Structures are given as C-alpha cells and as structure tokens.
mmCIF file of C-alpha atoms in Angstrom:
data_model
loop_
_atom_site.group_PDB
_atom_site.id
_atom_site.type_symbol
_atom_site.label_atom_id
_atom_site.label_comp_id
_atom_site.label_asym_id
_atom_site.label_seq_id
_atom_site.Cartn_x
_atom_site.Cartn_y
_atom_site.Cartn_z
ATOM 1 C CA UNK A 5 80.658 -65.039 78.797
ATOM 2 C CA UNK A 6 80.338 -61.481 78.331
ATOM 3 C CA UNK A 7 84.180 -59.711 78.148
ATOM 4 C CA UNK A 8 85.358 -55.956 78.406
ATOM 5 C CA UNK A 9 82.925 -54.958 81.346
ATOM 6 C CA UNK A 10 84.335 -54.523 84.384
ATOM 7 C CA UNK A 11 81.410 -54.190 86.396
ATOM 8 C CA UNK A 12 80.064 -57.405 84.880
ATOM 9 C CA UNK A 13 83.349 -59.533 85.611
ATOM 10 C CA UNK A 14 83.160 -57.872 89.306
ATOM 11 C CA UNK A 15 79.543 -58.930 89.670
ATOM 12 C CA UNK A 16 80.992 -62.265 87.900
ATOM 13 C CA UNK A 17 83.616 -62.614 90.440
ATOM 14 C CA UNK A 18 81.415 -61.871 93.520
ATOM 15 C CA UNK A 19 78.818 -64.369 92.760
ATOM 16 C CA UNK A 20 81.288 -67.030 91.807
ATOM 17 C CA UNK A 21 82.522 -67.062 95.045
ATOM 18 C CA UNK A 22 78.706 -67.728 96.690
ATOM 19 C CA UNK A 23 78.088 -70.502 93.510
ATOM 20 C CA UNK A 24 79.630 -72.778 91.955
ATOM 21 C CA UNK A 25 80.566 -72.370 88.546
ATOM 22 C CA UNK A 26 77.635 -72.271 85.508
ATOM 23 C CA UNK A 27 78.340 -74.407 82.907
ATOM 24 C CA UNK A 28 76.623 -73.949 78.841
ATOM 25 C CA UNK A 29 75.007 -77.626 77.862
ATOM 26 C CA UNK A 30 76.848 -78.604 74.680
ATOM 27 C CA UNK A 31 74.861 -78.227 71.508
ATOM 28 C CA UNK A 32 73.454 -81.176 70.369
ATOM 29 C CA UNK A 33 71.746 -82.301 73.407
ATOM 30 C CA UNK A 34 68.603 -83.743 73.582
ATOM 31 C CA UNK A 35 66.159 -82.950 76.608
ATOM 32 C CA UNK A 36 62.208 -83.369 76.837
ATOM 33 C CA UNK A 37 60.627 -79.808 76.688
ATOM 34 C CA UNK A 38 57.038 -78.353 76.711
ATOM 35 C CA UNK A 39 56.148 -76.781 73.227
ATOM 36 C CA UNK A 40 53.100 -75.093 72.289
ATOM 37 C CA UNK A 41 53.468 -75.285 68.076
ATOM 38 C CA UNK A 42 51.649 -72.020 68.280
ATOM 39 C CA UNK A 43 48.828 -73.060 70.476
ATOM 40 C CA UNK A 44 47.678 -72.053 74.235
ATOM 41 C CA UNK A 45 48.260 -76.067 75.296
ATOM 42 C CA UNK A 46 52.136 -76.918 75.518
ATOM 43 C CA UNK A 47 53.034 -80.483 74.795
ATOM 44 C CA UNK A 48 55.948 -82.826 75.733
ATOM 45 C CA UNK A 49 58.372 -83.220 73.084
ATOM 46 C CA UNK A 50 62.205 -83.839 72.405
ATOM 47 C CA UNK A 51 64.264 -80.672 71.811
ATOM 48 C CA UNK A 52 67.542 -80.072 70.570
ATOM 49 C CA UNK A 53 70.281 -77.348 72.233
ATOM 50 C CA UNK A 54 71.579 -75.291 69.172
ATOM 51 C CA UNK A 55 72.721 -72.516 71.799
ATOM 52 C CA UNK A 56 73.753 -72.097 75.495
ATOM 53 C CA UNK A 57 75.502 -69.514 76.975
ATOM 54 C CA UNK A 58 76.217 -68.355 81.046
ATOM 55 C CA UNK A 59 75.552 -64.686 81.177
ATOM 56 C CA UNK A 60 73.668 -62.172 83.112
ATOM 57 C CA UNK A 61 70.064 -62.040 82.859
ATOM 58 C CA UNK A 62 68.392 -59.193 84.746
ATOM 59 C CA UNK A 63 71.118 -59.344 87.194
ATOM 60 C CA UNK A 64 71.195 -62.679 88.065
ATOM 61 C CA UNK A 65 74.285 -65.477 86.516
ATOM 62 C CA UNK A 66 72.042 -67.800 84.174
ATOM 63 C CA UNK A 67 72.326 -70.713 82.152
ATOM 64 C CA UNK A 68 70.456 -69.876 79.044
ATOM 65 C CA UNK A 69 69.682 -72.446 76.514
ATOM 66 C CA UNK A 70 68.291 -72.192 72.949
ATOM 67 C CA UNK A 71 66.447 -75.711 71.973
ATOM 68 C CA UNK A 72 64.188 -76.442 68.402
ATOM 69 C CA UNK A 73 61.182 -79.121 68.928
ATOM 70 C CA UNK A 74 61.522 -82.592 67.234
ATOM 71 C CA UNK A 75 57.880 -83.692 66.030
ATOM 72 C CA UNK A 76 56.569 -86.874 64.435
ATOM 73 C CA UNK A 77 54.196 -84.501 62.238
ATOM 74 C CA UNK A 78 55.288 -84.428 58.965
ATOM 75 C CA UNK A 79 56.599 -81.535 57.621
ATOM 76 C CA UNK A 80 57.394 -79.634 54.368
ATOM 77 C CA UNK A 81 60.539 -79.721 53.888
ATOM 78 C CA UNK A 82 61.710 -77.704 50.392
ATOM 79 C CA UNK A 83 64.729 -76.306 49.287
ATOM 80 C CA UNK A 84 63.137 -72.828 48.773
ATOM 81 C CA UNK A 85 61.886 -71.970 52.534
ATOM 82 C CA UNK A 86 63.043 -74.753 54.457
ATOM 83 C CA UNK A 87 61.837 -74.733 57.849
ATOM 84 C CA UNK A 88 62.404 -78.406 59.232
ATOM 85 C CA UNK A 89 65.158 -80.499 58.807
ATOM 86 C CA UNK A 90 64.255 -84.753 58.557
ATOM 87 C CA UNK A 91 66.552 -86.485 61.519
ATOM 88 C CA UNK A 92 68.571 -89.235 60.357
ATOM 89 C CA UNK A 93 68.059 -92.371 60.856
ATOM 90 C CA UNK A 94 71.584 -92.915 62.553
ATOM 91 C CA UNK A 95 71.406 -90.253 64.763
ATOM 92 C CA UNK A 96 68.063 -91.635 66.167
ATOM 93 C CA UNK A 97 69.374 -93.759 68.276
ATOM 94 C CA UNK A 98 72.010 -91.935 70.043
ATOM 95 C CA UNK A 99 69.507 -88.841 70.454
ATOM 96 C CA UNK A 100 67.298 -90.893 72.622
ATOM 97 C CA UNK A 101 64.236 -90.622 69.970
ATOM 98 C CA UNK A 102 62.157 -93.615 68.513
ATOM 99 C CA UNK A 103 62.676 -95.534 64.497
ATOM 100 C CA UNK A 104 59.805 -93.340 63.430
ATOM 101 C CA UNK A 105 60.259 -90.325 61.293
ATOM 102 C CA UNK A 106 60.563 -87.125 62.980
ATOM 103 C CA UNK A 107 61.802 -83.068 61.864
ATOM 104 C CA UNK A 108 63.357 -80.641 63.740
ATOM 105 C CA UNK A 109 61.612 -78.104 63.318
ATOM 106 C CA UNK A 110 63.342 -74.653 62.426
ATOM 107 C CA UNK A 111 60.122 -72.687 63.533
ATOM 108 C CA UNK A 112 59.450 -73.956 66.667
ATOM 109 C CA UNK A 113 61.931 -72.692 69.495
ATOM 110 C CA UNK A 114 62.151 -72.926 73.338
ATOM 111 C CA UNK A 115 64.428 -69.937 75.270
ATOM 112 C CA UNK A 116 65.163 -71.238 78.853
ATOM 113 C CA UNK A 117 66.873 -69.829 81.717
ATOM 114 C CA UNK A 118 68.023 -71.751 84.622
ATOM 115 C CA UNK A 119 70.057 -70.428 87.625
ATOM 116 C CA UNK A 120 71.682 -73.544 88.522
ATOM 117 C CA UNK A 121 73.780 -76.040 86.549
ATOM 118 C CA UNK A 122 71.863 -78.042 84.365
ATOM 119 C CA UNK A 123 73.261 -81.159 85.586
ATOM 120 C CA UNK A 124 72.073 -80.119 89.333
ATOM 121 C CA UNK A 125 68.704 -79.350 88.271
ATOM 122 C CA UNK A 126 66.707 -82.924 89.346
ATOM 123 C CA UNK A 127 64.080 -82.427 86.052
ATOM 124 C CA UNK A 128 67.176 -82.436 83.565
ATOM 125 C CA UNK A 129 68.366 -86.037 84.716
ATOM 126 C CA UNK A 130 64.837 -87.445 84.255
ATOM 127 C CA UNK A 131 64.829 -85.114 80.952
ATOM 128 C CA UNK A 132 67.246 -86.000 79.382
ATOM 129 C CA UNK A 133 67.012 -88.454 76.058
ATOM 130 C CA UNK A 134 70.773 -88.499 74.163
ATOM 131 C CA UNK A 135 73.109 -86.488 72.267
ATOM 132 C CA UNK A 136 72.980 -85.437 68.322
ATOM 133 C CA UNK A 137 76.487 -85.904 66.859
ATOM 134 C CA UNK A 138 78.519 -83.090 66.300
ATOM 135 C CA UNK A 139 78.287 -82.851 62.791
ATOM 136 C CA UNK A 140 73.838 -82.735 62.445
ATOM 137 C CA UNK A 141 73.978 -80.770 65.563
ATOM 138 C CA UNK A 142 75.868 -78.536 63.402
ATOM 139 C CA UNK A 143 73.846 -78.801 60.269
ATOM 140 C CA UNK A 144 70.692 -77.936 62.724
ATOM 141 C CA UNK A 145 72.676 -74.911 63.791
ATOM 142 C CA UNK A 146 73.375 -73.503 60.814
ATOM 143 C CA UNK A 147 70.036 -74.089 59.322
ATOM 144 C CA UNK A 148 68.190 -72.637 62.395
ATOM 145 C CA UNK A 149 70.417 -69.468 61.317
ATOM 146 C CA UNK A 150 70.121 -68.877 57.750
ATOM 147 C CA UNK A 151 66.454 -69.431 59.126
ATOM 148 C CA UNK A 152 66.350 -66.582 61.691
ATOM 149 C CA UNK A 153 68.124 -64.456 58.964
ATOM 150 C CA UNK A 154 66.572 -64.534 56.304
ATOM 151 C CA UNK A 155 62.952 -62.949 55.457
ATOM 152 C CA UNK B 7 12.979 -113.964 18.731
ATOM 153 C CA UNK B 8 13.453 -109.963 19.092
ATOM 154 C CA UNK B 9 16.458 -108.806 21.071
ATOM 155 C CA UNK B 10 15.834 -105.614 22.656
ATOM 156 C CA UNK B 11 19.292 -103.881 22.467
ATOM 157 C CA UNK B 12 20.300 -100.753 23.717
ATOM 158 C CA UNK B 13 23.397 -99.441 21.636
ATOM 159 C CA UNK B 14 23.016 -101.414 18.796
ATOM 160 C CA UNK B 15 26.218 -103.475 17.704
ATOM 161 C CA UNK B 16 27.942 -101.546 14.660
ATOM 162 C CA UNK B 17 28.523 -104.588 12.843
ATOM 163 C CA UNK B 18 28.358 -108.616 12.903
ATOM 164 C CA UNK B 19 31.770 -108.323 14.640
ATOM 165 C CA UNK B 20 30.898 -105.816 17.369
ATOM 166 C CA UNK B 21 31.292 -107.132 20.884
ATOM 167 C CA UNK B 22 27.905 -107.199 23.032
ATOM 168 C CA UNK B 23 26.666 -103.724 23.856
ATOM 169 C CA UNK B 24 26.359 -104.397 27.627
ATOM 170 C CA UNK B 25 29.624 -105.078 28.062
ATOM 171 C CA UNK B 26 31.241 -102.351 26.552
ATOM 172 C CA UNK B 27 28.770 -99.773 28.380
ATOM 173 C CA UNK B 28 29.777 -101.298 31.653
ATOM 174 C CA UNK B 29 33.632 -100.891 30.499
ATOM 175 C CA UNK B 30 33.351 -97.109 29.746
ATOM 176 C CA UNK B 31 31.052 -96.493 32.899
ATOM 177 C CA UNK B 32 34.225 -98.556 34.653
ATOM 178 C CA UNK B 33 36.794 -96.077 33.447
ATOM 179 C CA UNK B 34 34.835 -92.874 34.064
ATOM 180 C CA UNK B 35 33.983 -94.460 37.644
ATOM 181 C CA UNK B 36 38.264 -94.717 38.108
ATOM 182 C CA UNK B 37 38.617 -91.042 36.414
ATOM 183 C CA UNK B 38 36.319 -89.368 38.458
ATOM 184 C CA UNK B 39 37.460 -91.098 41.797
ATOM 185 C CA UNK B 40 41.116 -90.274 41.030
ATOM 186 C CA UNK B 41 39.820 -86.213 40.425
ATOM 187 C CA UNK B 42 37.711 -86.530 43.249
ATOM 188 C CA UNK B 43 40.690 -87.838 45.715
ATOM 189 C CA UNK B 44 43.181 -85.120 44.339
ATOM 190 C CA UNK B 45 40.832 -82.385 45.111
ATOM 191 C CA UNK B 46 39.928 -83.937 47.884
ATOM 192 C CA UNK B 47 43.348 -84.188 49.339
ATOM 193 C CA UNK B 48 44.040 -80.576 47.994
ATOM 194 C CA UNK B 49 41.015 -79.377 49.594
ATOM 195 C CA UNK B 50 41.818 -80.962 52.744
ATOM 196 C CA UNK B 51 45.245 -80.021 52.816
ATOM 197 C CA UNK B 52 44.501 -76.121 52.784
ATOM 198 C CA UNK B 53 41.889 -76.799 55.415
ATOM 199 C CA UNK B 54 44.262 -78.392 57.740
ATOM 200 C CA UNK B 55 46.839 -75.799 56.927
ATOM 201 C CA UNK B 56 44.771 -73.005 58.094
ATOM 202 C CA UNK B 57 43.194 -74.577 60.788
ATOM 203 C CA UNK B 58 45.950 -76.044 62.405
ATOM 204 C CA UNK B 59 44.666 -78.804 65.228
ATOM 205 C CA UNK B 60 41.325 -78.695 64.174
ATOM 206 C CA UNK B 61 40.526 -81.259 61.428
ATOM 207 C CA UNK B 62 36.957 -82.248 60.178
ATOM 208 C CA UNK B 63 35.895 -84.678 58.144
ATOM 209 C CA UNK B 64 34.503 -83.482 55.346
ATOM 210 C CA UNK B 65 30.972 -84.532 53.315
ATOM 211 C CA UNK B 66 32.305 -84.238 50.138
ATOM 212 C CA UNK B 67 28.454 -83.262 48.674
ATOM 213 C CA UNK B 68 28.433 -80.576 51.049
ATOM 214 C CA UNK B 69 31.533 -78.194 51.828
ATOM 215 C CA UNK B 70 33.869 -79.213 49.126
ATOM 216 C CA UNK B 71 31.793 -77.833 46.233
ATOM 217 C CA UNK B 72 33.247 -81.130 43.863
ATOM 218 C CA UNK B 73 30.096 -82.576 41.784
ATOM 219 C CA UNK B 74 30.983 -85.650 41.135
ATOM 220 C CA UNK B 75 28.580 -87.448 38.163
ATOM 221 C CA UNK B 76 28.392 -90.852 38.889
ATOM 222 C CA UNK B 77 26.250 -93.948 36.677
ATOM 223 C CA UNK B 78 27.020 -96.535 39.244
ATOM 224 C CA UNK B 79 27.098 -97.336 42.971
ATOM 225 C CA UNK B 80 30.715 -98.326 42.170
ATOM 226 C CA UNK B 81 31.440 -94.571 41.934
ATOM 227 C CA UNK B 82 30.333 -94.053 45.738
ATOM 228 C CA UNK B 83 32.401 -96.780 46.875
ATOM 229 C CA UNK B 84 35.427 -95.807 45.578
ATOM 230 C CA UNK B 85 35.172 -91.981 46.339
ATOM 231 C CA UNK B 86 34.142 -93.148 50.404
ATOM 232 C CA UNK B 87 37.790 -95.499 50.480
ATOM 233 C CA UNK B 88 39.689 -92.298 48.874
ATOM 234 C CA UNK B 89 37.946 -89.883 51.728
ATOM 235 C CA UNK B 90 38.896 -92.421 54.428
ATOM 236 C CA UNK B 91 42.731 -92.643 52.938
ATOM 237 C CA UNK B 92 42.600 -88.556 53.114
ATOM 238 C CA UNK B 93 40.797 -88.500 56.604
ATOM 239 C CA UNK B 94 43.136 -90.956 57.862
ATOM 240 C CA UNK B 95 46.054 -89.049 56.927
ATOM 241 C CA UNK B 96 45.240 -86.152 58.259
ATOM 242 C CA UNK B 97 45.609 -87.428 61.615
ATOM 243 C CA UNK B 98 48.991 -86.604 61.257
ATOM 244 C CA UNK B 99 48.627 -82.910 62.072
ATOM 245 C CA UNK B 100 46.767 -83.505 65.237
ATOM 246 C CA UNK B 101 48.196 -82.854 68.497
ATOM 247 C CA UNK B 102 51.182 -85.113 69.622
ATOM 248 C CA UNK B 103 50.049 -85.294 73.044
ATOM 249 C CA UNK B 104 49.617 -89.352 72.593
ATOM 250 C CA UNK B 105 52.855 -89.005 70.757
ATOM 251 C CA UNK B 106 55.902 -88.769 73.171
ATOM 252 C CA UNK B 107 53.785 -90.446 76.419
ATOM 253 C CA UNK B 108 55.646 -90.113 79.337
ATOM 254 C CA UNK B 109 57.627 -87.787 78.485
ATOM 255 C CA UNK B 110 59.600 -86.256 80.893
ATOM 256 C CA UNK B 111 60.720 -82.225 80.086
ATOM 257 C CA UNK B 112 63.025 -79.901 81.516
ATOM 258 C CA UNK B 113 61.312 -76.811 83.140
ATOM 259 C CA UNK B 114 62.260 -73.456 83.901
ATOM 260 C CA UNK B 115 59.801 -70.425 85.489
ATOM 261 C CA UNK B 116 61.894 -68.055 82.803
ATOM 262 C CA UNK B 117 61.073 -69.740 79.138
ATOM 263 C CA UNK B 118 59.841 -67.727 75.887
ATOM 264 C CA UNK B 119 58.282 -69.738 72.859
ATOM 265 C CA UNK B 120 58.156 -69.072 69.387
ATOM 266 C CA UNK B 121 59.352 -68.305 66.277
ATOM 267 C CA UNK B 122 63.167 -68.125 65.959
ATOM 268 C CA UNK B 123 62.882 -64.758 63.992
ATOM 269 C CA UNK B 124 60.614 -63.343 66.897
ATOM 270 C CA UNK B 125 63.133 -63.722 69.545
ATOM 271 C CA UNK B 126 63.195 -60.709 72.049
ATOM 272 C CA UNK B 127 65.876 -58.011 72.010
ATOM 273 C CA UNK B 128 67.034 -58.741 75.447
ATOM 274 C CA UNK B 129 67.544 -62.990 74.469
ATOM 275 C CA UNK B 130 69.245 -61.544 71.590
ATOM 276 C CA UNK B 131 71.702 -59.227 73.725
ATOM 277 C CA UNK B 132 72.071 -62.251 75.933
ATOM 278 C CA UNK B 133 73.204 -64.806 73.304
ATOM 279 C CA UNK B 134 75.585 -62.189 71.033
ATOM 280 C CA UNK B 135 73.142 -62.743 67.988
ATOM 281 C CA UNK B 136 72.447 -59.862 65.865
ATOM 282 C CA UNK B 137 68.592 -58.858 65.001
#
C-alpha cells in the first residue's frame, strides 16, 4: 500500500468503508491467463503471480497482479541471457500443471487489474490451478528481476 | 572365361571390387545424410526463429541451397527420415492452443502484455519498481 500521502490514505479510508478490504494474491499462485507470445491471437495458458499489490489505479482501489506464462514450447534456456526458467518436476504437481516439461517464461508477462478481491471474482475459482512453493516462486521472482534489469 | 571388372583387384588378396564400392558409397551415403540433417536442422531452426508460428516444410532441393551428391537411392531415403525428424520437431513452436484445452483463465477489462522490460511507467509507479 502506498504510505506518506495523506490524501491517498483519506481516499483509502473513504472507500474502505463502501468495500470490503482488497487483498494482494500471494506470489506463487497459479491461475489460467490469456497470453499472446507476441502475437494478435491470445491463448490459454498457466501463469505464475511474481507480484501483487492493492493500490490506486487512476483513482480507483485495485488489485494489481504481475503473472509470467508457463509454456510446453521448449525454450533456450542459457546461463548467458536466460529468459525461461525449466519448472521442476516436484513443483508440478502442486502448481496444478501436467508431467510434461514446461518454462516459465521470463519474457512473457501479463499486468492485471481487478477491482474486487480475487477470491470474489467467479473466473478466479474456475481459474485457478495450484500454488508454486515458496522457495521456486522465489527463484522465478528474482530471475524475472535481474531479467527486467538488465540490458 | 573373361571377368569384366570394374576397379580391378590390387592383388590376389584384394577383396571383390563390388563390394568395397558399395561400402564407400555406404559411408558417403551416412556422411552426407548426417551434413545434410545438421544443416537442415540449423536451417530450420533460424527459420522458425524468425518466423515465429509460421513453420514450412521445407524441399530441401529448393530453398535450403544444400547440394547434396548422392550415388544411390539410399541417399534419398535417409535425407527424407532426417527432414521428417526436423519437421516433426518443429511442431514444437506452433501455437499451444491444443495445448492447455479447456483451460479456464482469469480475466480482467484492464490487462497489458508484454515484455517485462517494456512495462509502462504508470504499472511501474503502481508496483514501487524502478525503470
């Protein structure tokens, strides 16, 4: 939540009380998405929350989450410019996805907005595949940064 | 009786002309197909790079520019299974949308897509993360 503006909290305060409270989904979640891999058609795939934050977006309270598509594709993964990182075959399960092999893929990122709770909004029940573990929901955090930082 | 003899045998312990030719034509068949299927793959490989969801098969006489010398129909064969190995996986770069059937997605009327190091100023402002 944004801090130190006092118009913000105000606005904060005031819609609270006609709301209920906006919660951030955890990182690590796993919900279907539509991705377009750099096309004009969007396709279903699994996607992975690095980010979510509650803040103000164009005036309005939000739930914004950050997500990064899984794909059965293969990709390139190399130490130099990595850009996908192979899920492991123990988190597969628990994330909801199938035995084959699939990448998160470093390149490839939904931003999404809701204005309700996530777990009110009827698609994200239906949506929703499993949880990473902590620690490769990490890892997929951190590489999606040095990612976005570097070049 | 007069043999008519192609390479004639070096010596009284030489092993029969015919089957040594068809062992070196053999080994230059294996040669070239291995060449052919790494350039082949190569080739194909930059192709698919570029052009993303659109994959076609390739005559290998035609757009690939490999000349491939061949003695026997051997040759052919074993160049057409190396194409259909390539072809085949190149299929993995297609579309997904038989992929993840039925899969259900989470919508919202206010998403952006793209590239993690294209993300707009105001996402930016609204997540804390620096440019």
């Amino acid at each position: 939540m944004p801090s130190g503006r006092p118009a913000a909290k105000a606005a904060d305060r005031a819609q609270s009380k006609q709301q209920p409270a906006l919660n951030p989904v955890p990182r690590g979640e796993v919900f279907g998405f539509m991705f377009p891999f750099g096309g004009t058609v969007k396709y279903p795939h699994p996607g992975i929350v690095i980010l979510s934050q509650v803040g103000l977006r164009r005036g309005v309270q939000k739930v914004g989450v950050v997500a990064l598509a899984i794909t059965h594709s293969e990709q390139r993964v190399s130490w130099k410019d990595k850009n996908a990182v192979v899920v492991p075959a123990e988190e597969k399960a628990g994330m909801g996805l199938d035995g084959n092999q699939q990448w998160v893929c470093l390149f490839e990122q939904v931003t999404a907005y809701f204005p309700d709770d996530i777990k009110r909004i009827k698609s994200a029940r239906t949506s929703r595949l499993g949880r990473a573990s902590e620690e490769f929901s990490m890892k997929i955090y951190e590489a999606w940064s040095d990612y976005r930082n570097s070049r | 009786m007069a043999r008519h003899i192609k390479n004639p045998p070096m010596g009284l312990m030489a092993s029969t002309p015919k089957r040594r030719y068809r062992r070196m034509s053999e080994s230059k068949v294996q040669k070239a197909g291995k060449v052919v299927t790494a350039a082949f793959v190569m080739d194909v490989a930059d192709e698919v790079t570029a052009a993303k969801a659109n994959v076609r098969r390739k005559r290998l006489h035609v757009d690939s520019g490999i000349t491939v010398e061949t003695h026997t129909a051997t040759a052919i064969n074993s160049i057409q299974v190396a194409i259909g190995e390539v072809a085949g996986a190149a299929s993995l770069v297609l579309p997904e949308a038989a992929k993840y059937p039925n899969l259900s997605t989470l919508e919202s009327d206010d998403t952006w897509h793209g590239n993690p190091r294209d993300m707009p100023d105001e996402d930016l402002a609204f997540f804390g993360l620096e440019k």
